[in-house]
mmCIF file of C-alpha atoms in Angstrom:
data_model
loop_
_atom_site.group_PDB
_atom_site.id
_atom_site.type_symbol
_atom_site.label_atom_id
_atom_site.label_comp_id
_atom_site.label_asym_id
_atom_site.label_seq_id
_atom_site.Cartn_x
_atom_site.Cartn_y
_atom_site.Cartn_z
ATOM 1 C CA UNK A 1 38.155 122.764 -130.118
ATOM 2 C CA UNK A 2 38.447 118.973 -129.677
ATOM 3 C CA UNK A 3 41.891 117.694 -129.169
ATOM 4 C CA UNK A 4 43.179 114.601 -131.136
ATOM 5 C CA UNK A 5 43.376 111.466 -129.089
ATOM 6 C CA UNK A 6 46.955 110.775 -130.383
ATOM 7 C CA UNK A 7 49.533 113.551 -129.868
ATOM 8 C CA UNK A 8 51.775 112.403 -132.671
ATOM 9 C CA UNK A 9 51.342 110.525 -135.956
ATOM 10 C CA UNK A 10 53.713 107.934 -134.740
ATOM 11 C CA UNK A 11 51.353 107.036 -131.935
ATOM 12 C CA UNK A 12 48.534 106.632 -134.225
ATOM 13 C CA UNK A 13 50.559 104.483 -136.664
ATOM 14 C CA UNK A 14 51.760 102.417 -133.723
ATOM 15 C CA UNK A 15 48.315 101.589 -132.545
ATOM 16 C CA UNK A 16 46.960 100.931 -136.011
ATOM 17 C CA UNK A 17 49.796 98.651 -136.600
ATOM 18 C CA UNK A 18 49.032 96.608 -133.466
ATOM 19 C CA UNK A 19 45.387 96.436 -134.532
ATOM 20 C CA UNK A 20 46.165 95.249 -137.967
ATOM 21 C CA UNK A 21 48.831 92.734 -136.730
ATOM 22 C CA UNK A 22 46.383 91.369 -134.037
ATOM 23 C CA UNK A 23 43.363 90.949 -135.995
ATOM 24 C CA UNK A 24 45.212 89.665 -139.133
ATOM 25 C CA UNK A 25 46.974 87.019 -136.861
ATOM 26 C CA UNK A 26 43.506 86.167 -135.359
ATOM 27 C CA UNK A 27 42.045 85.748 -138.917
ATOM 28 C CA UNK A 28 44.932 83.587 -140.010
ATOM 29 C CA UNK A 29 44.706 81.367 -137.117
ATOM 30 C CA UNK A 30 40.886 81.058 -137.612
ATOM 31 C CA UNK A 31 41.317 80.136 -141.307
ATOM 32 C CA UNK A 32 44.138 77.607 -140.367
ATOM 33 C CA UNK A 33 42.086 76.081 -137.694
ATOM 34 C CA UNK A 34 39.027 75.716 -139.896
ATOM 35 C CA UNK A 35 41.210 74.044 -142.688
ATOM 36 C CA UNK A 36 43.020 71.717 -140.272
ATOM 37 C CA UNK A 37 39.677 70.645 -138.594
ATOM 38 C CA UNK A 38 38.089 69.989 -142.000
ATOM 39 C CA UNK A 39 41.065 67.814 -142.909
ATOM 40 C CA UNK A 40 40.850 65.947 -139.700
ATOM 41 C CA UNK A 41 37.113 65.490 -140.141
ATOM 42 C CA UNK A 42 37.565 64.163 -143.609
ATOM 43 C CA UNK A 43 40.085 61.675 -142.422
ATOM 44 C CA UNK A 44 37.861 60.584 -139.557
ATOM 45 C CA UNK A 45 34.967 60.080 -141.999
ATOM 46 C CA UNK A 46 37.181 57.878 -144.068
ATOM 47 C CA UNK A 47 38.083 55.845 -140.981
ATOM 48 C CA UNK A 48 34.409 55.500 -140.040
ATOM 49 C CA UNK A 49 33.490 54.360 -143.535
ATOM 50 C CA UNK A 50 36.326 51.793 -143.252
ATOM 51 C CA UNK A 51 34.957 50.668 -139.955
ATOM 52 C CA UNK A 52 31.474 50.368 -141.339
ATOM 53 C CA UNK A 53 32.690 48.284 -144.257
ATOM 54 C CA UNK A 54 34.749 45.855 -141.920
ATOM 55 C CA UNK A 55 31.551 45.447 -139.855
ATOM 56 C CA UNK A 56 29.520 44.755 -142.955
ATOM 57 C CA UNK A 57 32.145 41.916 -144.054
ATOM 58 C CA UNK A 58 31.791 40.566 -140.457
ATOM 59 C CA UNK A 59 28.065 40.572 -140.603
ATOM 60 C CA UNK A 60 28.155 39.049 -144.185
ATOM 61 C CA UNK A 61 30.499 36.252 -143.025
ATOM 62 C CA UNK A 62 28.148 35.269 -140.102
ATOM 63 C CA UNK A 63 25.142 35.320 -142.470
ATOM 64 C CA UNK A 64 27.007 33.167 -144.980
ATOM 65 C CA UNK A 65 28.035 30.552 -142.136
ATOM 66 C CA UNK A 66 24.287 30.366 -141.020
ATOM 67 C CA UNK A 67 23.060 30.015 -144.652
ATOM 68 C CA UNK A 68 25.595 27.265 -145.538
ATOM 69 C CA UNK A 69 24.466 25.222 -142.614
ATOM 70 C CA UNK A 70 20.918 25.684 -143.530
ATOM 71 C CA UNK A 71 21.481 24.662 -147.029
ATOM 72 C CA UNK A 72 23.413 21.513 -145.996
ATOM 73 C CA UNK A 73 20.683 20.570 -143.561
ATOM 74 C CA UNK A 74 17.973 21.051 -146.221
ATOM 75 C CA UNK A 75 19.762 18.961 -148.596
ATOM 76 C CA UNK A 76 19.948 16.126 -146.064
ATOM 77 C CA UNK A 77 16.341 16.434 -145.183
ATOM 78 C CA UNK A 78 15.252 16.432 -148.756
ATOM 79 C CA UNK A 79 17.401 13.259 -149.403
ATOM 80 C CA UNK A 80 15.842 11.646 -146.269
ATOM 81 C CA UNK A 81 12.187 12.581 -146.870
ATOM 82 C CA UNK A 82 12.030 13.744 -150.412
ATOM 83 C CA UNK A 83 9.725 16.481 -149.292
ATOM 84 C CA UNK A 84 9.723 19.387 -151.917
ATOM 85 C CA UNK A 85 9.608 22.003 -149.305
ATOM 86 C CA UNK A 86 13.206 21.107 -148.052
ATOM 87 C CA UNK A 87 14.313 21.411 -151.636
ATOM 88 C CA UNK A 88 12.735 24.663 -152.193
ATOM 89 C CA UNK A 89 14.260 25.824 -148.788
ATOM 90 C CA UNK A 90 17.754 24.715 -149.851
ATOM 91 C CA UNK A 91 17.405 26.574 -153.116
ATOM 92 C CA UNK A 92 16.277 29.766 -151.211
ATOM 93 C CA UNK A 93 19.434 29.290 -148.986
ATOM 94 C CA UNK A 94 21.793 28.857 -151.943
ATOM 95 C CA UNK A 95 20.282 31.951 -153.469
ATOM 96 C CA UNK A 96 20.858 33.787 -150.292
ATOM 97 C CA UNK A 97 24.381 32.629 -150.054
ATOM 98 C CA UNK A 98 24.931 33.776 -153.588
ATOM 99 C CA UNK A 99 23.629 37.326 -152.916
ATOM 100 C CA UNK A 100 25.746 37.586 -149.663
ATOM 101 C CA UNK A 101 28.827 36.305 -151.592
ATOM 102 C CA UNK A 102 28.303 39.008 -154.041
ATOM 103 C CA UNK A 103 27.979 41.592 -151.311
ATOM 104 C CA UNK A 104 31.211 40.397 -149.733
ATOM 105 C CA UNK A 105 33.023 40.524 -153.011
ATOM 106 C CA UNK A 106 31.904 44.149 -153.578
ATOM 107 C CA UNK A 107 33.128 44.904 -150.048
ATOM 108 C CA UNK A 108 36.564 43.539 -150.801
ATOM 109 C CA UNK A 109 38.925 46.243 -150.922
ATOM 110 C CA UNK A 110 42.460 44.523 -150.666
ATOM 111 C CA UNK A 111 44.127 41.562 -152.355
ATOM 112 C CA UNK A 112 43.741 39.810 -149.066
ATOM 113 C CA UNK A 113 39.911 40.328 -149.148
ATOM 114 C CA UNK A 114 39.740 39.313 -152.702
ATOM 115 C CA UNK A 115 41.769 36.172 -152.088
ATOM 116 C CA UNK A 116 39.445 35.102 -149.284
ATOM 117 C CA UNK A 117 36.470 35.809 -151.465
ATOM 118 C CA UNK A 118 37.840 33.515 -154.227
ATOM 119 C CA UNK A 119 38.656 30.681 -151.773
ATOM 120 C CA UNK A 120 35.204 30.935 -150.546
ATOM 121 C CA UNK A 121 33.604 31.091 -153.971
ATOM 122 C CA UNK A 122 35.403 28.052 -155.144
ATOM 123 C CA UNK A 123 34.389 25.750 -152.315
ATOM 124 C CA UNK A 124 30.798 27.240 -152.286
ATOM 125 C CA UNK A 125 30.298 26.428 -156.043
ATOM 126 C CA UNK A 126 31.397 22.934 -155.554
ATOM 127 C CA UNK A 127 29.216 22.659 -152.542
ATOM 128 C CA UNK A 128 26.118 24.045 -154.332
ATOM 129 C CA UNK A 129 26.594 21.896 -157.405
ATOM 130 C CA UNK A 130 27.078 18.614 -155.285
ATOM 131 C CA UNK A 131 24.065 19.466 -153.315
ATOM 132 C CA UNK A 132 21.887 20.134 -156.348
ATOM 133 C CA UNK A 133 23.183 16.902 -157.942
ATOM 134 C CA UNK A 134 22.316 14.902 -154.830
ATOM 135 C CA UNK A 135 18.903 16.380 -154.753
ATOM 136 C CA UNK A 136 18.483 15.764 -158.555
ATOM 137 C CA UNK A 137 19.246 11.949 -157.821
ATOM 138 C CA UNK A 138 16.547 11.729 -155.296
ATOM 139 C CA UNK A 139 13.139 10.648 -156.438
ATOM 140 C CA UNK A 140 10.576 12.795 -154.498
ATOM 141 C CA UNK A 141 8.447 10.985 -151.775
ATOM 142 C CA UNK A 142 10.385 7.796 -152.135
ATOM 143 C CA UNK A 143 12.203 6.025 -149.372
ATOM 144 C CA UNK A 144 15.804 7.055 -148.828
ATOM 145 C CA UNK A 145 17.038 3.715 -149.818
ATOM 146 C CA UNK A 146 15.916 4.406 -153.483
ATOM 147 C CA UNK A 147 18.223 7.268 -153.973
ATOM 148 C CA UNK A 148 20.592 6.991 -157.078
ATOM 149 C CA UNK A 149 23.433 4.525 -156.397
ATOM 150 C CA UNK A 150 25.562 6.543 -158.735
ATOM 151 C CA UNK A 151 26.142 8.923 -155.857
ATOM 152 C CA UNK A 152 27.902 6.886 -153.076
ATOM 153 C CA UNK A 153 28.339 7.810 -149.499
ATOM 154 C CA UNK A 154 31.420 9.700 -150.345
ATOM 155 C CA UNK A 155 29.390 12.373 -151.985
ATOM 156 C CA UNK A 156 27.407 12.974 -148.696
ATOM 157 C CA UNK A 157 30.706 12.978 -146.707
ATOM 158 C CA UNK A 158 32.129 15.515 -149.287
ATOM 159 C CA UNK A 159 29.050 17.898 -148.889
ATOM 160 C CA UNK A 160 29.654 17.831 -145.135
ATOM 161 C CA UNK A 161 33.238 18.403 -145.543
ATOM 162 C CA UNK A 162 32.742 21.429 -147.746
ATOM 163 C CA UNK A 163 30.449 22.670 -145.088
ATOM 164 C CA UNK A 164 33.126 22.431 -142.391
ATOM 165 C CA UNK A 165 35.705 24.016 -144.747
ATOM 166 C CA UNK A 166 33.532 27.021 -145.497
ATOM 167 C CA UNK A 167 32.664 27.418 -141.868
ATOM 168 C CA UNK A 168 36.259 27.229 -140.838
ATOM 169 C CA UNK A 169 37.166 29.702 -143.490
ATOM 170 C CA UNK A 170 34.440 32.214 -142.485
ATOM 171 C CA UNK A 171 35.121 31.709 -138.744
ATOM 172 C CA UNK A 172 39.068 31.620 -138.653
ATOM 173 C CA UNK A 173 39.834 33.947 -141.520
ATOM 174 C CA UNK A 174 37.163 35.893 -142.991
ATOM 175 C CA UNK A 175 35.257 37.093 -139.857
ATOM 176 C CA UNK A 176 38.472 37.251 -137.649
ATOM 177 C CA UNK A 177 40.151 39.500 -140.203
ATOM 178 C CA UNK A 178 37.112 41.807 -140.629
ATOM 179 C CA UNK A 179 36.859 42.102 -136.699
ATOM 180 C CA UNK A 180 40.555 42.769 -136.364
ATOM 181 C CA UNK A 181 40.367 45.365 -139.131
ATOM 182 C CA UNK A 182 37.358 47.003 -137.376
ATOM 183 C CA UNK A 183 39.273 47.139 -134.039
ATOM 184 C CA UNK A 184 42.419 48.826 -135.797
ATOM 185 C CA UNK A 185 40.160 51.230 -137.778
ATOM 186 C CA UNK A 186 38.203 52.076 -134.708
ATOM 187 C CA UNK A 187 41.397 52.754 -132.678
ATOM 188 C CA UNK A 188 42.612 54.999 -135.445
ATOM 189 C CA UNK A 189 39.437 56.851 -135.561
ATOM 190 C CA UNK A 190 39.494 57.458 -131.891
ATOM 191 C CA UNK A 191 43.121 58.679 -132.023
ATOM 192 C CA UNK A 192 42.237 61.105 -134.851
ATOM 193 C CA UNK A 193 39.150 62.383 -133.028
ATOM 194 C CA UNK A 194 41.207 62.903 -129.948
ATOM 195 C CA UNK A 195 43.906 64.690 -132.030
ATOM 196 C CA UNK A 196 41.395 66.953 -133.563
ATOM 197 C CA UNK A 197 40.097 67.923 -130.180
ATOM 198 C CA UNK A 198 43.353 68.672 -128.713
ATOM 199 C CA UNK A 199 44.414 70.797 -131.866
ATOM 200 C CA UNK A 200 41.203 72.767 -131.567
ATOM 201 C CA UNK A 201 41.883 73.372 -127.954
ATOM 202 C CA UNK A 202 45.502 74.536 -128.552
ATOM 203 C CA UNK A 203 44.211 76.813 -131.456
ATOM 204 C CA UNK A 204 41.587 78.194 -129.082
ATOM 205 C CA UNK A 205 44.288 79.034 -126.572
ATOM 206 C CA UNK A 206 46.448 80.566 -129.054
ATOM 207 C CA UNK A 207 43.645 82.645 -130.581
ATOM 208 C CA UNK A 208 42.835 83.792 -127.014
ATOM 209 C CA UNK A 209 46.377 84.657 -126.293
ATOM 210 C CA UNK A 210 46.697 86.718 -129.511
ATOM 211 C CA UNK A 211 43.326 88.528 -128.634
ATOM 212 C CA UNK A 212 44.614 89.322 -125.074
ATOM 213 C CA UNK A 213 48.012 90.682 -126.292
ATOM 214 C CA UNK A 214 46.489 92.636 -129.120
ATOM 215 C CA UNK A 215 43.892 94.046 -126.733
ATOM 216 C CA UNK A 216 46.620 94.839 -124.196
ATOM 217 C CA UNK A 217 48.812 96.528 -126.692
ATOM 218 C CA UNK A 218 46.062 98.658 -128.149
ATOM 219 C CA UNK A 219 44.825 99.565 -124.709
ATOM 220 C CA UNK A 220 48.187 100.731 -123.593
ATOM 221 C CA UNK A 221 48.570 102.705 -126.757
ATOM 222 C CA UNK A 222 45.116 104.460 -126.006
ATOM 223 C CA UNK A 223 46.000 105.056 -122.418
ATOM 224 C CA UNK A 224 49.447 106.630 -123.270
ATOM 225 C CA UNK A 225 47.856 108.882 -125.838
ATOM 226 C CA UNK A 226 45.029 109.744 -123.228
ATOM 227 C CA UNK A 227 47.661 110.731 -120.545
ATOM 228 C CA UNK A 228 49.693 112.696 -123.113
ATOM 229 C CA UNK A 229 46.700 114.588 -124.088
ATOM 230 C CA UNK A 230 45.776 115.253 -120.431
ATOM 231 C CA UNK A 231 49.291 116.496 -119.832
ATOM 232 C CA UNK A 232 48.926 118.722 -122.803
ATOM 233 C CA UNK A 233 45.757 120.330 -121.691
ATOM 234 C CA UNK A 234 47.197 121.041 -118.111
ATOM 235 C CA UNK A 235 49.933 123.005 -119.804
#
């Protein structure tokens, strides 16, 4: 008749206990690891989304600056030549600026962003209205000397001043703020990614250690039972 592997109930219970403790601990570590890594990944995804928003604001600022320069140049060209192509181009640039401005306002997530957007909008609205008024005063295909005297040189100087103000605002504040935020967010994202990797490695080592300890304990229990069984057979 086959002999039982464990010579006493206590030995069987001891080995069973180690099995339950070991595999239960491994399961717990696995569940905790997955939850922690998921939290880190969600946080990392949020950082990456913030990085994308900051980069989009920076891109929008560059496009706005280029379009504002184009609008001002087209207004001057129309005033000099009366060519309707330049007026249509100025209108297209103005519409493009309005769309980019709406995109920037949509991307504004803080009071600082909204304040910059409000300052830009105020200056741009004045610039567009002034440019359109100047173009309305210009008779098409007439010499530049025939422009409406109601709009003196100060209006043209004001249009150029507004272009400079808007360019400085976009360069010195909007774009610089967006690039700085992108830099800060990217550093935070890299730190979180490194922390997630380190945590995963630690949990891997802990899990491997638990597995080794459990396997050793179970192995010793089985070996002891086998030796005890061998001794009994010899008797």
